[in-house]
Each structure stands twice: as structure tokens, then as C-alpha cells.
Amino acid sequence: MTHYGFVIDSKSCISCHSCAVACKVENNLPDSIWWNRILTDGGPNMDTPAGTYPNLTIRNIPMGCQHCENPACVKVCPVGATYQDPETGVVRQDYDKCIGCRMCMSACPYTGVRSFNWEEPQYAIGQPMGSLDIPQHQKQVVEKCTMCWHRLAQGEKPACIEPCPARIRFWGDFDDPSSEVSQLIREREYMQLLPEQGTRPSVYYLV
């Protein structure tokens, strides 16, 4: 039994969006769909600080599916299209089962981590790109981060981990006390998003 998840050093994120782009390319995401985004805790616009010069503050928060241990989305899906893999804890999405009711989107407390394909997926270069192992995107279904399930099945890390130039993203097994992610949350102060919701997210932000 494993419990995969992420540790993200949000204090050191430089908002380069490399993780978001790597995710989009690897998973062949349609136009306007992003499974991983960089939110700015600062000014009113992306990558802008709060305050008045020289007293400025800014923090970048990479945001995607939290792959919760107690996922609200799984409980409300009427057809089992949103489900939790019992071996890894990864919250997955079955496009073939999805009926487009969007109950999972409504139940998820983390706004914006899911997307809905209203139309047939369109691509900027006119053809698919990325891994050949990903499921085909479909019209009228919900999408979200899969933790690069196709890569995990081959013993690889999610695509967002390796291209990060600041090395602020970590992935591993929280059930393994010797793993890098387990060591980080033992040694560093961290926060989780909306812990009061009781979802027990598998993403920890170092602070």
C-alpha cells in the first residue's frame, strides 16, 4: 500500500510556470485547459506583488488536484467516474463513465482544479501531442490532474516534477517514512489548503 502525494516549497516558487506547461504538453491538454496553475498571493493580477514599494509581498502557490485521502468528489459521483485508486490513493477520472453532471466540480472545495470540456477538444497546433499513453480527451466530460497516472505505471515521476528549475516540487510515498516527502513534512513547517473541510489533501505546502 502506498500513499502518493506532493510537497511544494511555495516560498521558493519563482512562478516560471514550467510545471504547468510540462503538465499541459505531457497530457495533451486541450486549448484553455490547465490542470496545474500558479496562483499569486499578492496583487490583483498574476505575478504582481501586494503593498507599496519598497514594502512589497508576494507568494506563488502551485495549484492542482489535491488528491485527497477523503475526497468529496468521489462521494458524489453517481456513476463512479471519479474514484480513488486503492493501491496508491490517487484520485482518478474515467472519461468513458463520466456523464457530465459536474457533481464532482460542485463538491470539490478547491475551486478551479477541475475543468469541463463543453465542446470537442481543440488543440493549438491542430493535432495531439504529448504521451501516447494518456486517455483521449472527450467532449462533455470533467478533467483534472491524474498525477500522470500513465507515468506512475511505468515507474516514473509526474511530469511536473523534473522541469522545475527552482526544484521546489517533490513527489513520493507518504506511507514510506524514509521517502523525501515524508522527511520534508517531518522537518519543515507546512500548511494544507482548507484543512477544515476534512478532505485530508495529499499536497503539503512548505512555509
Short mmCIF file of C-alpha atoms in Angstrom, two decimals:
data_model
loop_
_atom_site.label_atom_id
_atom_site.label_comp_id
_atom_site.label_asym_id
_atom_site.label_seq_id
_atom_site.Cartn_x
_atom_site.Cartn_y
_atom_site.Cartn_z
CA MET A 1 0.00 0.00 0.00
CA THR A 2 1.29 3.45 -0.92
CA HIS A 3 0.05 6.99 -0.48
CA TYR A 4 1.39 9.20 -3.23
CA GLY A 5 1.37 12.96 -2.94
CA PHE A 6 3.26 16.21 -3.37
CA VAL A 7 5.30 18.57 -1.21
CA ILE A 8 5.70 22.06 -2.67
CA ASP A 9 8.05 24.74 -1.33
CA SER A 10 5.79 27.68 -2.13
CA LYS A 11 8.23 30.17 -0.58
CA SER A 12 10.77 29.36 -3.29
CA CYS A 13 8.44 29.15 -6.30
CA ILE A 14 9.56 31.65 -8.95
CA SER A 15 6.33 31.47 -10.97
CA CYS A 16 8.04 30.32 -14.15
CA HIS A 17 5.04 28.07 -14.97
CA SER A 18 7.37 25.28 -16.16
CA CYS A 19 5.34 22.72 -14.19
CA ALA A 20 2.08 23.92 -15.73
CA VAL A 21 3.47 23.81 -19.28
CA ALA A 22 5.03 20.38 -18.74
CA CYS A 23 1.69 19.09 -17.49
CA LYS A 24 -0.17 20.56 -20.46
CA VAL A 25 2.21 19.07 -23.02
CA GLU A 26 2.59 15.64 -21.39
CA ASN A 27 -1.17 15.19 -21.01
CA ASN A 28 -2.09 16.75 -24.37
CA LEU A 29 -4.47 19.17 -22.68
CA PRO A 30 -6.93 20.95 -24.98
CA ASP A 31 -6.83 24.70 -25.54
CA SER A 32 -7.79 26.74 -22.46
CA ILE A 33 -7.47 23.68 -20.17
CA TRP A 34 -4.83 23.72 -17.43
CA TRP A 35 -4.63 21.05 -14.74
CA ASN A 36 -1.83 22.83 -12.91
CA ARG A 37 -1.83 26.59 -12.34
CA ILE A 38 0.33 29.07 -10.41
CA LEU A 39 -1.79 31.31 -8.20
CA THR A 40 -0.38 34.58 -6.89
CA ASP A 41 -0.89 35.56 -3.26
CA GLY A 42 -0.15 39.23 -3.73
CA GLY A 43 -1.61 41.84 -6.04
CA PRO A 44 -4.87 41.69 -8.01
CA ASN A 45 -3.21 40.23 -11.13
CA MET A 46 -0.97 37.25 -11.82
CA ASP A 47 2.67 37.74 -10.81
CA THR A 48 2.06 41.11 -9.13
CA PRO A 49 3.00 41.89 -5.52
CA ALA A 50 0.83 43.38 -2.81
CA GLY A 51 1.76 46.56 -0.99
CA THR A 52 3.56 49.75 -1.94
CA TYR A 53 7.21 49.89 -2.99
CA PRO A 54 9.55 49.13 -1.27
CA ASN A 55 7.26 47.24 1.11
CA LEU A 56 6.05 44.52 -1.23
CA THR A 57 5.00 40.94 -0.58
CA ILE A 58 4.26 38.08 -2.95
CA ARG A 59 3.99 34.31 -2.79
CA ASN A 60 3.25 31.86 -5.57
CA ILE A 61 1.05 28.83 -4.93
CA PRO A 62 1.11 25.99 -7.49
CA MET A 63 -2.42 24.63 -7.58
CA GLY A 64 -3.92 21.41 -8.91
CA CYS A 65 -5.97 18.47 -7.73
CA GLN A 66 -5.15 17.81 -4.08
CA HIS A 67 -5.65 14.02 -4.39
CA CYS A 68 -7.39 13.98 -1.04
CA GLU A 69 -7.40 10.99 1.28
CA ASN A 70 -11.08 11.73 1.95
CA PRO A 71 -12.14 13.11 -1.45
CA ALA A 72 -15.50 14.88 -1.52
CA CYS A 73 -15.67 14.40 -5.30
CA VAL A 74 -15.68 10.60 -5.09
CA LYS A 75 -18.62 10.57 -2.69
CA VAL A 76 -20.94 12.49 -5.01
CA CYS A 77 -20.15 10.93 -8.39
CA PRO A 78 -23.26 8.90 -9.30
CA VAL A 79 -21.52 6.60 -11.79
CA GLY A 80 -18.08 6.00 -10.29
CA ALA A 81 -16.30 8.06 -12.93
CA THR A 82 -14.40 9.86 -10.19
CA TYR A 83 -12.74 7.28 -7.98
CA GLN A 84 -9.77 6.74 -5.70
CA ASP A 85 -7.20 4.13 -6.62
CA PRO A 86 -7.00 1.82 -3.58
CA GLU A 87 -3.33 0.97 -4.12
CA THR A 88 -1.91 4.49 -4.42
CA GLY A 89 -4.52 6.94 -3.13
CA VAL A 90 -4.52 8.79 -6.48
CA VAL A 91 -7.91 10.32 -7.30
CA ARG A 92 -8.64 9.35 -10.88
CA GLN A 93 -11.17 10.17 -13.59
CA ASP A 94 -12.74 7.70 -16.04
CA TYR A 95 -13.78 9.69 -19.12
CA ASP A 96 -15.79 6.79 -20.55
CA LYS A 97 -18.00 6.64 -17.46
CA CYS A 98 -18.38 10.39 -16.94
CA ILE A 99 -21.91 11.63 -17.72
CA GLY A 100 -21.02 15.32 -17.45
CA CYS A 101 -23.17 16.05 -14.39
CA ARG A 102 -20.31 18.03 -12.82
CA MET A 103 -21.26 16.98 -9.29
CA CYS A 104 -17.56 16.43 -8.59
CA MET A 105 -16.81 20.02 -9.55
CA SER A 106 -19.53 21.27 -7.23
CA ALA A 107 -18.40 19.15 -4.29
CA CYS A 108 -14.68 19.89 -4.58
CA PRO A 109 -13.71 22.71 -2.17
CA TYR A 110 -10.64 23.59 -4.26
CA THR A 111 -12.05 25.91 -6.90
CA GLY A 112 -10.68 25.55 -10.39
CA VAL A 113 -8.78 22.27 -10.12
CA ARG A 114 -11.28 20.60 -12.45
CA SER A 115 -12.23 21.58 -15.99
CA PHE A 116 -15.20 20.68 -18.16
CA ASN A 117 -14.96 20.09 -21.89
CA TRP A 118 -18.02 21.87 -23.24
CA GLU A 119 -17.03 21.20 -26.85
CA GLU A 120 -14.89 18.77 -28.79
CA PRO A 121 -11.28 19.30 -27.61
CA GLN A 122 -9.29 21.69 -29.81
CA TYR A 123 -5.51 21.99 -29.95
CA ALA A 124 -3.29 24.95 -30.76
CA ILE A 125 -1.17 23.05 -33.28
CA GLY A 126 -4.11 21.20 -34.80
CA GLN A 127 -3.10 17.75 -33.65
CA PRO A 128 -2.44 15.84 -30.42
CA MET A 129 0.95 15.96 -28.73
CA GLY A 130 2.42 14.52 -25.56
CA SER A 131 2.37 10.97 -24.28
CA LEU A 132 0.74 8.20 -26.32
CA ASP A 133 -0.39 6.52 -23.09
CA ILE A 134 -2.93 9.10 -21.95
CA PRO A 135 -6.69 8.60 -22.41
CA GLN A 136 -8.25 10.51 -25.29
CA HIS A 137 -9.92 13.75 -24.23
CA GLN A 138 -13.64 13.83 -24.81
CA LYS A 139 -16.49 16.30 -25.13
CA GLN A 140 -18.86 16.81 -22.17
CA VAL A 141 -16.60 15.26 -19.53
CA VAL A 142 -14.75 16.54 -16.48
CA GLU A 143 -10.95 16.58 -16.41
CA LYS A 144 -8.29 17.12 -13.76
CA CYS A 145 -4.75 16.21 -12.75
CA THR A 146 -4.21 12.45 -12.85
CA MET A 147 -0.83 12.67 -11.10
CA CYS A 148 0.39 11.46 -14.52
CA TRP A 149 -1.02 8.02 -13.87
CA HIS A 150 0.45 6.71 -17.11
CA ARG A 151 3.92 7.68 -15.91
CA LEU A 152 3.43 6.19 -12.44
CA ALA A 153 2.51 2.89 -14.09
CA GLN A 154 5.97 2.91 -15.71
CA GLY A 155 7.81 3.78 -12.51
CA GLU A 156 8.28 7.44 -13.46
CA LYS A 157 7.51 10.65 -11.60
CA PRO A 158 4.73 13.04 -12.64
CA ALA A 159 5.76 15.32 -15.49
CA CYS A 160 5.57 18.47 -13.35
CA ILE A 161 8.44 17.42 -11.07
CA GLU A 162 11.55 17.29 -13.22
CA PRO A 163 11.36 20.55 -15.26
CA CYS A 164 11.07 22.80 -12.18
CA PRO A 165 14.23 24.98 -12.33
CA ALA A 166 13.94 26.03 -8.68
CA ARG A 167 13.47 22.40 -7.54
CA ILE A 168 10.52 23.29 -5.33
CA ARG A 169 8.29 20.34 -6.24
CA PHE A 170 8.67 16.95 -4.57
CA TRP A 171 6.67 13.76 -5.08
CA GLY A 172 6.66 10.43 -3.32
CA ASP A 173 5.04 7.98 -0.92
CA PHE A 174 3.85 9.41 2.39
CA ASP A 175 3.43 5.87 3.76
CA ASP A 176 7.19 5.40 3.43
CA PRO A 177 8.84 7.21 6.38
CA SER A 178 12.19 7.27 4.56
CA SER A 179 10.81 8.97 1.42
CA GLU A 180 11.84 12.53 0.65
CA VAL A 181 8.29 13.84 1.03
CA SER A 182 7.89 12.20 4.44
CA GLN A 183 11.17 13.65 5.63
CA LEU A 184 10.26 17.14 4.41
CA ILE A 185 6.98 17.33 6.33
CA ARG A 186 8.72 15.99 9.45
CA GLU A 187 11.48 18.59 9.29
CA ARG A 188 9.74 21.66 7.84
CA GLU A 189 6.72 23.71 8.76
CA TYR A 190 3.90 23.29 6.27
CA MET A 191 0.31 24.10 5.53
CA GLN A 192 -2.50 22.33 3.69
CA LEU A 193 -5.34 24.01 1.84
CA LEU A 194 -8.71 24.18 3.58
CA PRO A 195 -7.97 21.56 6.27
CA GLU A 196 -11.28 22.44 7.92
CA GLN A 197 -13.07 20.74 5.02
CA GLY A 198 -11.89 17.34 6.28
CA THR A 199 -10.68 16.17 2.86
CA ARG A 200 -7.11 15.47 4.06
CA PRO A 201 -5.30 16.68 0.93
CA SER A 202 -2.16 14.90 -0.24
CA VAL A 203 -0.44 18.17 -1.16
CA TYR A 204 1.67 19.88 1.51
CA TYR A 205 2.98 23.44 1.08
CA LEU A 206 6.20 24.28 2.92
CA VAL A 207 6.01 27.72 4.55
#
